[in-house]
Amino acid sequence: MENIIRIAVQKSGRLSDDSLSLIKECGIKFYNGTGKLKSTSTNFPIEFLFLRDDDIPGYVADGVADLGIVGENELVEKDKDVSVLKKLGFSKCRLSLAIPKGQTYPGVSYFEGKNIATSYPKILSDYLKSQNINAEIHEISGSVEIAPSIGLAEGICDIVSSGSTLMMNGLKEVEQIFNSEAVLIANKNLNKEKLAIVDKLLFRMNAVQTGKSNKYVLLNAPNESLDKIISLIPGMRSPTILPLAQEGWSSVHSVLSEDQFWENIEELRAAGAEGILVVPIEKMVI
Ligand code: PRT
Ligand code: ZN
């Protein structure tokens, strides 16, 4: 087991598809047929454990797995000693306090002396402490949203994404207490061999992420406006300029972030750019 790392990913749920896609985009091949709890890559020294997300922080802290992909909400709630290597940008959500729609909300003092149902007692109690609020935390493991309507609690603290579950259950969001996204975590005592493999994996993940946030842009421009256009889309080192078959025109190729593209599009067109193509980048190594 020296020269292979083990990563724990969620078996099935809101983290699994994006976790596995990211690994595949890193060029790592493996088989994950339904019901499989373990799998080994055929072309990278990595083994997969497919687990419930609740167990991932603990397995990584104990060294059963070297790495894991988990939501920050679960990580902070489980309070395990692991390193966070990277934010992964998917499974974004927030942990919020919500109360019945009909109630008026004077501010967080509303919760003083009340019962709050949640699956996140640690994050909630830390928050309440920081706000100097004394409330009763009622821990339940699922279907938290129905707690107020069955008289179990006066408010809830649960994960919100679109907000439609709260709405369907007659609740309104009153405080956002924690923002979360998927993160790559690691055991704190990895040996040199394992760290070298983790570095390789991180290099690939960074290339995939940088590629996603950048676009390859191609456009045609009259030669007299090339200086202006180059200043608008400077690219990695500098843009590629190729002559078009038509005299006096060039094709300009560059790489830039999507935001930068939208910021500069009017000026590019005003400078005479036309036939503008924006193409996704699969991987990018700077
Ligand atoms: O079986 P296992 O224990 O592995 O999975 P799980 O059921 O505990 O978790 P799962 O798959 O539902 O979510 C895994 C992780 O995804 C969470 O820990 C969060 O980090 C993240 N995530 C992102 C979410 C949501 N979005 C989300 N919308 N987790 C849960 N929800 C639920 C929420 O509990 C509520 O019931 O969706 C409902 C709210 O959604 P909206 O869109 O109606 O607001
Ligand atoms: Zn879970």
mmCIF file of C-alpha atoms and ligand atoms in Angstrom:
data_model
loop_
_atom_site.group_PDB
_atom_site.id
_atom_site.type_symbol
_atom_site.label_atom_id
_atom_site.label_comp_id
_atom_site.label_asym_id
_atom_site.label_seq_id
_atom_site.Cartn_x
_atom_site.Cartn_y
_atom_site.Cartn_z
ATOM 1 C CA MET A 1 0.000 0.000 0.000
ATOM 2 C CA GLU A 2 3.016 2.332 -0.086
ATOM 3 C CA ASN A 3 2.727 3.702 -3.564
ATOM 4 C CA ILE A 4 -0.983 4.156 -3.877
ATOM 5 C CA ILE A 5 -3.344 6.689 -2.313
ATOM 6 C CA ARG A 6 -6.874 6.066 -1.164
ATOM 7 C CA ILE A 7 -9.612 8.622 -1.713
ATOM 8 C CA ALA A 8 -13.041 8.524 -0.066
ATOM 9 C CA VAL A 9 -15.889 9.824 -2.217
ATOM 10 C CA GLN A 10 -19.632 9.850 -1.601
ATOM 11 C CA LYS A 11 -21.271 6.673 -2.818
ATOM 12 C CA SER A 12 -24.454 8.301 -4.039
ATOM 13 C CA GLY A 13 -25.892 11.717 -3.415
ATOM 14 C CA ARG A 14 -25.363 15.353 -4.192
ATOM 15 C CA LEU A 15 -21.563 15.136 -4.149
ATOM 16 C CA SER A 16 -20.948 11.943 -6.081
ATOM 17 C CA ASP A 17 -21.488 12.901 -9.734
ATOM 18 C CA ASP A 18 -19.325 16.016 -9.614
ATOM 19 C CA SER A 19 -16.637 14.270 -7.528
ATOM 20 C CA LEU A 20 -16.352 11.440 -10.041
ATOM 21 C CA SER A 21 -16.497 13.775 -13.055
ATOM 22 C CA LEU A 22 -13.626 15.824 -11.653
ATOM 23 C CA ILE A 23 -11.528 12.682 -11.190
ATOM 24 C CA LYS A 24 -12.361 11.529 -14.726
ATOM 25 C CA GLU A 25 -11.480 14.955 -16.133
ATOM 26 C CA CYS A 26 -8.073 14.475 -14.501
ATOM 27 C CA GLY A 27 -7.599 11.558 -16.879
ATOM 28 C CA ILE A 28 -7.983 8.957 -14.111
ATOM 29 C CA LYS A 29 -9.783 5.818 -15.241
ATOM 30 C CA PHE A 30 -11.661 3.480 -12.919
ATOM 31 C CA TYR A 31 -14.713 1.303 -12.770
ATOM 32 C CA ASN A 32 -17.571 2.170 -10.431
ATOM 33 C CA GLY A 33 -20.386 -0.219 -11.087
ATOM 34 C CA THR A 34 -23.467 0.042 -8.894
ATOM 35 C CA GLY A 35 -23.027 -1.400 -5.437
ATOM 36 C CA LYS A 36 -19.256 -1.295 -5.611
ATOM 37 C CA LEU A 37 -17.668 -0.045 -2.380
ATOM 38 C CA LYS A 38 -14.069 -0.042 -3.568
ATOM 39 C CA SER A 39 -12.334 0.386 -6.896
ATOM 40 C CA THR A 40 -8.773 0.877 -8.125
ATOM 41 C CA SER A 41 -7.751 3.082 -11.022
ATOM 42 C CA THR A 42 -6.251 1.340 -14.011
ATOM 43 C CA ASN A 43 -3.940 4.230 -14.935
ATOM 44 C CA PHE A 44 -3.162 6.224 -11.731
ATOM 45 C CA PRO A 45 -1.992 5.023 -8.292
ATOM 46 C CA ILE A 46 -5.312 5.688 -6.579
ATOM 47 C CA GLU A 47 -7.945 3.560 -4.927
ATOM 48 C CA PHE A 48 -11.535 4.691 -4.291
ATOM 49 C CA LEU A 49 -13.708 4.061 -1.262
ATOM 50 C CA PHE A 50 -17.393 4.804 -1.865
ATOM 51 C CA LEU A 51 -18.951 5.905 1.442
ATOM 52 C CA ARG A 52 -21.697 7.951 3.078
ATOM 53 C CA ASP A 53 -20.554 11.561 3.249
ATOM 54 C CA ASP A 54 -21.002 11.597 7.059
ATOM 55 C CA ASP A 55 -18.187 9.052 7.416
ATOM 56 C CA ILE A 56 -15.667 10.727 5.111
ATOM 57 C CA PRO A 57 -14.076 13.256 7.552
ATOM 58 C CA GLY A 58 -13.550 10.519 10.165
ATOM 59 C CA TYR A 59 -12.067 8.015 7.719
ATOM 60 C CA VAL A 60 -9.603 10.635 6.458
ATOM 61 C CA ALA A 61 -8.672 11.789 9.977
ATOM 62 C CA ASP A 62 -8.045 8.166 11.035
ATOM 63 C CA GLY A 63 -5.964 7.423 7.936
ATOM 64 C CA VAL A 64 -8.317 4.743 6.586
ATOM 65 C CA ALA A 65 -8.456 7.051 3.557
ATOM 66 C CA ASP A 66 -5.662 9.477 2.605
ATOM 67 C CA LEU A 67 -7.949 11.913 0.801
ATOM 68 C CA GLY A 68 -11.650 12.655 0.724
ATOM 69 C CA ILE A 69 -14.172 14.836 -1.057
ATOM 70 C CA VAL A 70 -16.830 16.221 1.257
ATOM 71 C CA GLY A 71 -19.016 19.287 1.856
ATOM 72 C CA GLU A 72 -17.587 21.913 4.213
ATOM 73 C CA ASN A 73 -20.801 21.678 6.258
ATOM 74 C CA GLU A 74 -20.130 18.006 7.018
ATOM 75 C CA LEU A 75 -16.433 18.631 7.620
ATOM 76 C CA VAL A 76 -16.950 21.432 10.141
ATOM 77 C CA GLU A 77 -19.820 19.596 11.836
ATOM 78 C CA LYS A 78 -17.738 16.451 12.332
ATOM 79 C CA ASP A 79 -14.879 18.592 13.672
ATOM 80 C CA LYS A 80 -12.084 16.220 12.573
ATOM 81 C CA ASP A 81 -8.440 17.161 12.308
ATOM 82 C CA VAL A 82 -7.664 17.018 8.564
ATOM 83 C CA SER A 83 -6.086 19.389 6.030
ATOM 84 C CA VAL A 84 -8.241 21.135 3.456
ATOM 85 C CA LEU A 85 -6.230 21.003 0.218
ATOM 86 C CA LYS A 86 -8.594 22.669 -2.166
ATOM 87 C CA LYS A 87 -12.069 24.133 -2.608
ATOM 88 C CA LEU A 88 -13.696 22.349 -5.502
ATOM 89 C CA GLY A 89 -16.427 24.789 -6.515
ATOM 90 C CA PHE A 90 -19.381 22.359 -6.658
ATOM 91 C CA SER A 91 -22.208 21.251 -4.327
ATOM 92 C CA LYS A 92 -22.520 24.833 -3.133
ATOM 93 C CA CYS A 93 -25.155 25.467 -0.479
ATOM 94 C CA ARG A 94 -25.702 27.334 2.769
ATOM 95 C CA LEU A 95 -26.798 26.400 6.246
ATOM 96 C CA SER A 96 -29.628 28.688 7.321
ATOM 97 C CA LEU A 97 -32.077 29.315 10.106
ATOM 98 C CA ALA A 98 -35.721 29.295 9.042
ATOM 99 C CA ILE A 99 -39.022 29.937 10.806
ATOM 100 C CA PRO A 100 -42.706 29.576 9.868
ATOM 101 C CA LYS A 101 -43.656 32.034 7.126
ATOM 102 C CA GLY A 102 -46.373 33.766 9.161
ATOM 103 C CA GLN A 103 -44.079 34.758 12.044
ATOM 104 C CA THR A 104 -42.572 38.216 12.277
ATOM 105 C CA TYR A 105 -38.829 38.141 12.661
ATOM 106 C CA PRO A 106 -37.238 40.795 14.855
ATOM 107 C CA GLY A 107 -33.672 39.485 14.349
ATOM 108 C CA VAL A 108 -31.696 36.626 15.794
ATOM 109 C CA SER A 109 -33.119 37.352 19.282
ATOM 110 C CA TYR A 110 -36.230 35.574 17.949
ATOM 111 C CA PHE A 111 -34.507 32.304 18.811
ATOM 112 C CA GLU A 112 -33.856 33.144 22.484
ATOM 113 C CA GLY A 113 -35.395 30.359 24.578
ATOM 114 C CA LYS A 114 -36.783 28.570 21.515
ATOM 115 C CA ASN A 115 -36.396 25.036 20.168
ATOM 116 C CA ILE A 116 -34.434 24.646 16.917
ATOM 117 C CA ALA A 117 -34.354 21.364 14.976
ATOM 118 C CA THR A 118 -31.204 20.563 12.995
ATOM 119 C CA SER A 119 -28.832 17.875 11.776
ATOM 120 C CA TYR A 120 -25.944 20.300 12.393
ATOM 121 C CA PRO A 121 -25.836 20.791 16.189
ATOM 122 C CA LYS A 122 -22.184 21.818 16.342
ATOM 123 C CA ILE A 123 -22.309 24.526 13.669
ATOM 124 C CA LEU A 124 -25.599 25.786 15.083
ATOM 125 C CA SER A 125 -24.426 25.900 18.696
ATOM 126 C CA ASP A 126 -21.208 27.703 17.677
ATOM 127 C CA TYR A 127 -23.328 30.241 15.822
ATOM 128 C CA LEU A 128 -25.782 30.740 18.692
ATOM 129 C CA LYS A 129 -22.882 31.189 21.103
ATOM 130 C CA SER A 130 -21.347 33.830 18.845
ATOM 131 C CA GLN A 131 -24.698 35.656 18.905
ATOM 132 C CA ASN A 132 -25.205 35.228 22.678
ATOM 133 C CA ILE A 133 -28.458 33.370 22.141
ATOM 134 C CA ASN A 134 -29.635 30.575 24.424
ATOM 135 C CA ALA A 135 -31.793 28.135 22.524
ATOM 136 C CA GLU A 136 -32.586 24.446 22.777
ATOM 137 C CA ILE A 137 -31.047 22.417 19.962
ATOM 138 C CA HIS A 138 -33.083 19.417 18.914
ATOM 139 C CA GLU A 139 -30.920 17.087 16.842
ATOM 140 C CA ILE A 140 -32.674 15.071 14.149
ATOM 141 C CA SER A 141 -31.076 13.236 11.270
ATOM 142 C CA GLY A 142 -33.450 14.039 8.409
ATOM 143 C CA SER A 143 -36.677 15.731 7.260
ATOM 144 C CA VAL A 144 -35.791 18.699 9.422
ATOM 145 C CA GLU A 145 -38.173 20.949 7.489
ATOM 146 C CA ILE A 146 -41.295 19.344 8.916
ATOM 147 C CA ALA A 147 -40.264 19.905 12.551
ATOM 148 C CA PRO A 148 -42.165 23.208 13.033
ATOM 149 C CA SER A 149 -45.396 21.926 11.471
ATOM 150 C CA ILE A 150 -45.486 18.882 13.760
ATOM 151 C CA GLY A 151 -44.744 20.956 16.837
ATOM 152 C CA LEU A 152 -41.236 19.624 17.395
ATOM 153 C CA ALA A 153 -39.490 22.985 17.152
ATOM 154 C CA GLU A 154 -40.180 26.658 16.525
ATOM 155 C CA GLY A 155 -37.404 27.010 13.979
ATOM 156 C CA ILE A 156 -34.979 24.911 11.965
ATOM 157 C CA CYS A 157 -31.384 25.096 10.851
ATOM 158 C CA ASP A 158 -30.840 23.210 7.614
ATOM 159 C CA ILE A 159 -29.121 23.205 4.235
ATOM 160 C CA VAL A 160 -30.644 25.501 1.647
ATOM 161 C CA SER A 161 -29.834 25.596 -2.009
ATOM 162 C CA SER A 162 -32.682 26.983 -4.165
ATOM 163 C CA GLY A 163 -34.947 27.615 -1.165
ATOM 164 C CA SER A 164 -37.847 25.645 -2.643
ATOM 165 C CA THR A 165 -37.919 22.991 0.112
ATOM 166 C CA LEU A 166 -38.348 25.714 2.740
ATOM 167 C CA MET A 167 -41.093 27.323 0.710
ATOM 168 C CA MET A 168 -42.929 24.025 0.203
ATOM 169 C CA ASN A 169 -42.902 23.511 3.966
ATOM 170 C CA GLY A 170 -44.246 26.983 4.795
ATOM 171 C CA LEU A 171 -40.931 28.279 6.129
ATOM 172 C CA LYS A 172 -38.847 31.384 5.448
ATOM 173 C CA GLU A 173 -35.077 31.739 5.617
ATOM 174 C CA VAL A 174 -34.091 34.341 8.222
ATOM 175 C CA GLU A 175 -30.335 33.899 8.796
ATOM 176 C CA GLN A 176 -27.608 32.374 6.639
ATOM 177 C CA ILE A 177 -25.081 31.023 9.098
ATOM 178 C CA PHE A 178 -22.583 29.013 7.023
ATOM 179 C CA ASN A 179 -21.613 28.774 3.337
ATOM 180 C CA SER A 180 -20.411 25.456 1.994
ATOM 181 C CA GLU A 181 -18.953 23.848 -1.081
ATOM 182 C CA ALA A 182 -17.190 20.557 -1.768
ATOM 183 C CA VAL A 183 -13.556 20.423 -0.622
ATOM 184 C CA LEU A 184 -10.666 18.022 -1.079
ATOM 185 C CA ILE A 185 -9.376 16.982 2.337
ATOM 186 C CA ALA A 186 -6.272 15.030 3.323
ATOM 187 C CA ASN A 187 -4.941 13.092 6.282
ATOM 188 C CA LYS A 188 -2.324 15.163 8.112
ATOM 189 C CA ASN A 189 0.328 12.428 8.312
ATOM 190 C CA LEU A 190 0.848 11.361 4.707
ATOM 191 C CA ASN A 191 4.316 9.981 3.940
ATOM 192 C CA LYS A 192 6.598 11.346 1.213
ATOM 193 C CA GLU A 193 5.507 8.784 -1.400
ATOM 194 C CA LYS A 194 1.830 9.528 -0.867
ATOM 195 C CA LEU A 195 2.408 13.293 -0.856
ATOM 196 C CA ALA A 196 4.114 13.000 -4.249
ATOM 197 C CA ILE A 197 1.018 11.267 -5.666
ATOM 198 C CA VAL A 198 -1.265 13.874 -4.044
ATOM 199 C CA ASP A 199 0.818 16.608 -5.711
ATOM 200 C CA LYS A 200 0.324 14.952 -9.080
ATOM 201 C CA LEU A 201 -3.416 14.765 -8.513
ATOM 202 C CA LEU A 202 -3.574 18.417 -7.390
ATOM 203 C CA PHE A 203 -1.614 19.488 -10.462
ATOM 204 C CA ARG A 204 -4.232 17.806 -12.652
ATOM 205 C CA MET A 205 -7.173 19.207 -10.667
ATOM 206 C CA ASN A 206 -5.729 22.714 -10.943
ATOM 207 C CA ALA A 207 -5.327 22.308 -14.709
ATOM 208 C CA VAL A 208 -8.963 21.226 -15.024
ATOM 209 C CA GLN A 209 -10.189 24.095 -12.812
ATOM 210 C CA THR A 210 -8.111 26.763 -14.547
ATOM 211 C CA GLY A 211 -9.293 25.454 -17.905
ATOM 212 C CA LYS A 212 -12.925 25.737 -16.826
ATOM 213 C CA SER A 213 -12.605 29.350 -15.747
ATOM 214 C CA ASN A 214 -10.902 30.411 -18.982
ATOM 215 C CA LYS A 215 -11.942 30.504 -22.638
ATOM 216 C CA TYR A 216 -10.081 30.289 -25.902
ATOM 217 C CA VAL A 217 -11.088 33.277 -28.026
ATOM 218 C CA LEU A 218 -10.618 33.559 -31.797
ATOM 219 C CA LEU A 219 -11.555 36.621 -33.797
ATOM 220 C CA ASN A 220 -10.879 38.394 -37.069
ATOM 221 C CA ALA A 221 -9.619 41.954 -37.055
ATOM 222 C CA PRO A 222 -8.401 44.559 -39.537
ATOM 223 C CA ASN A 223 -4.609 44.911 -39.218
ATOM 224 C CA GLU A 224 -4.778 48.590 -38.256
ATOM 225 C CA SER A 225 -6.671 47.745 -35.020
ATOM 226 C CA LEU A 226 -4.400 44.870 -33.935
ATOM 227 C CA ASP A 227 -2.558 46.934 -31.292
ATOM 228 C CA LYS A 228 -5.821 47.945 -29.670
ATOM 229 C CA ILE A 229 -7.180 44.387 -29.748
ATOM 230 C CA ILE A 230 -3.991 42.892 -28.323
ATOM 231 C CA SER A 231 -4.235 45.349 -25.421
ATOM 232 C CA LEU A 232 -7.800 44.154 -24.739
ATOM 233 C CA ILE A 233 -7.069 40.416 -24.861
ATOM 234 C CA PRO A 234 -3.405 40.018 -23.880
ATOM 235 C CA GLY A 235 -3.667 36.251 -23.318
ATOM 236 C CA MET A 236 -1.178 34.051 -21.462
ATOM 237 C CA ARG A 237 2.085 35.356 -22.912
ATOM 238 C CA SER A 238 0.720 37.252 -25.898
ATOM 239 C CA PRO A 239 -1.976 36.451 -28.481
ATOM 240 C CA THR A 240 -1.271 34.480 -31.656
ATOM 241 C CA ILE A 241 -1.715 36.569 -34.800
ATOM 242 C CA LEU A 242 -2.200 34.784 -38.135
ATOM 243 C CA PRO A 243 -2.780 36.480 -41.476
ATOM 244 C CA LEU A 244 -6.143 35.841 -43.169
ATOM 245 C CA ALA A 245 -6.241 35.014 -46.889
ATOM 246 C CA GLN A 246 -7.908 38.407 -47.336
ATOM 247 C CA GLU A 247 -5.307 41.188 -47.489
ATOM 248 C CA GLY A 248 -5.248 43.568 -44.481
ATOM 249 C CA TRP A 249 -6.951 41.193 -42.020
ATOM 250 C CA SER A 250 -5.671 38.901 -39.293
ATOM 251 C CA SER A 251 -6.979 36.164 -37.055
ATOM 252 C CA VAL A 252 -6.244 36.764 -33.356
ATOM 253 C CA HIS A 253 -6.208 33.839 -30.872
ATOM 254 C CA SER A 254 -6.035 34.371 -27.141
ATOM 255 C CA VAL A 255 -6.981 32.942 -23.759
ATOM 256 C CA LEU A 256 -8.898 34.913 -21.179
ATOM 257 C CA SER A 257 -11.339 34.525 -18.333
ATOM 258 C CA GLU A 258 -14.980 34.580 -19.318
ATOM 259 C CA ASP A 259 -15.590 37.701 -17.174
ATOM 260 C CA GLN A 260 -12.760 39.523 -18.902
ATOM 261 C CA PHE A 261 -14.259 38.587 -22.267
ATOM 262 C CA TRP A 262 -17.670 40.077 -21.396
ATOM 263 C CA GLU A 263 -16.039 43.188 -19.970
ATOM 264 C CA ASN A 264 -14.156 43.822 -23.210
ATOM 265 C CA ILE A 265 -16.625 42.649 -25.844
ATOM 266 C CA GLU A 266 -17.990 46.140 -26.707
ATOM 267 C CA GLU A 267 -14.514 47.596 -27.079
ATOM 268 C CA LEU A 268 -13.424 44.634 -29.198
ATOM 269 C CA ARG A 269 -16.335 45.176 -31.575
ATOM 270 C CA ALA A 270 -15.778 48.925 -31.629
ATOM 271 C CA ALA A 271 -12.161 48.219 -32.613
ATOM 272 C CA GLY A 272 -13.417 46.267 -35.634
ATOM 273 C CA ALA A 273 -13.236 42.680 -34.324
ATOM 274 C CA GLU A 274 -15.658 40.298 -36.026
ATOM 275 C CA GLY A 275 -16.311 36.567 -36.370
ATOM 276 C CA ILE A 276 -15.645 36.186 -32.635
ATOM 277 C CA LEU A 277 -15.568 32.581 -31.373
ATOM 278 C CA VAL A 278 -15.387 31.637 -27.683
ATOM 279 C CA VAL A 279 -14.348 28.027 -27.130
ATOM 280 C CA PRO A 280 -14.186 26.043 -23.867
ATOM 281 C CA ILE A 281 -10.795 24.865 -22.594
ATOM 282 C CA GLU A 282 -10.550 21.355 -21.188
ATOM 283 C CA LYS A 283 -7.235 21.714 -19.367
ATOM 284 C CA MET A 284 -4.841 24.590 -18.867
ATOM 285 C CA VAL A 285 -1.319 24.511 -17.460
ATOM 286 C CA ILE A 286 0.093 27.981 -16.921
HETATM 287 O O1 PRT B 1 -26.227 9.228 1.951
HETATM 288 P P1 PRT B 1 -25.265 10.287 2.356
HETATM 289 O O2 PRT B 1 -25.173 10.464 3.850
HETATM 290 O O3 PRT B 1 -23.929 10.122 1.690
HETATM 291 O O4 PRT B 1 -25.842 11.663 1.741
HETATM 292 P P2 PRT B 1 -26.716 12.812 2.432
HETATM 293 O O5 PRT B 1 -28.151 12.502 2.182
HETATM 294 O O6 PRT B 1 -26.266 13.095 3.822
HETATM 295 O O7 PRT B 1 -26.245 14.081 1.623
HETATM 296 P P3 PRT B 1 -26.682 14.653 0.190
HETATM 297 O O8 PRT B 1 -26.235 13.734 -0.898
HETATM 298 O O9 PRT B 1 -28.103 15.106 0.191
HETATM 299 O O10 PRT B 1 -25.769 15.973 0.189
HETATM 300 C C1 PRT B 1 -24.384 15.888 0.233
HETATM 301 C C2 PRT B 1 -23.822 17.296 0.383
HETATM 302 O O11 PRT B 1 -24.240 18.088 -0.716
HETATM 303 C C3 PRT B 1 -24.283 18.076 1.594
HETATM 304 O O12 PRT B 1 -23.573 17.750 2.767
HETATM 305 C C4 PRT B 1 -24.019 19.497 1.177
HETATM 306 O O13 PRT B 1 -22.640 19.820 1.360
HETATM 307 C C5 PRT B 1 -24.271 19.457 -0.345
HETATM 308 N N1 PRT B 1 -25.571 20.028 -0.774
HETATM 309 C C6 PRT B 1 -25.709 20.942 -1.778
HETATM 310 C C7 PRT B 1 -26.809 19.770 -0.290
HETATM 311 C C8 PRT B 1 -27.712 20.535 -1.025
HETATM 312 N N2 PRT B 1 -27.009 21.250 -1.945
HETATM 313 C C9 PRT B 1 -29.132 20.440 -0.729
HETATM 314 N N3 PRT B 1 -29.926 21.124 -1.371
HETATM 315 N N4 PRT B 1 -27.245 18.928 0.677
HETATM 316 C C10 PRT B 1 -28.550 18.829 0.938
HETATM 317 N N5 PRT B 1 -29.514 19.547 0.293
HETATM 318 C C11 PRT B 1 -30.936 19.286 0.722
HETATM 319 C C12 PRT B 1 -31.295 19.968 2.033
HETATM 320 O O14 PRT B 1 -31.030 19.121 3.132
HETATM 321 C C13 PRT B 1 -32.786 20.240 1.901
HETATM 322 O O15 PRT B 1 -33.546 19.094 2.272
HETATM 323 O O16 PRT B 1 -31.848 19.777 -0.216
HETATM 324 C C14 PRT B 1 -32.944 20.451 0.424
HETATM 325 C C15 PRT B 1 -32.884 21.913 0.144
HETATM 326 O O17 PRT B 1 -32.707 22.168 -1.226
HETATM 327 P P4 PRT B 1 -33.467 23.398 -1.912
HETATM 328 O O18 PRT B 1 -32.876 23.476 -3.288
HETATM 329 O O19 PRT B 1 -34.933 23.046 -1.951
HETATM 330 O O20 PRT B 1 -33.186 24.635 -1.092
HETATM 331 ZN ZN ZN B 2 -24.928 12.213 4.887
#
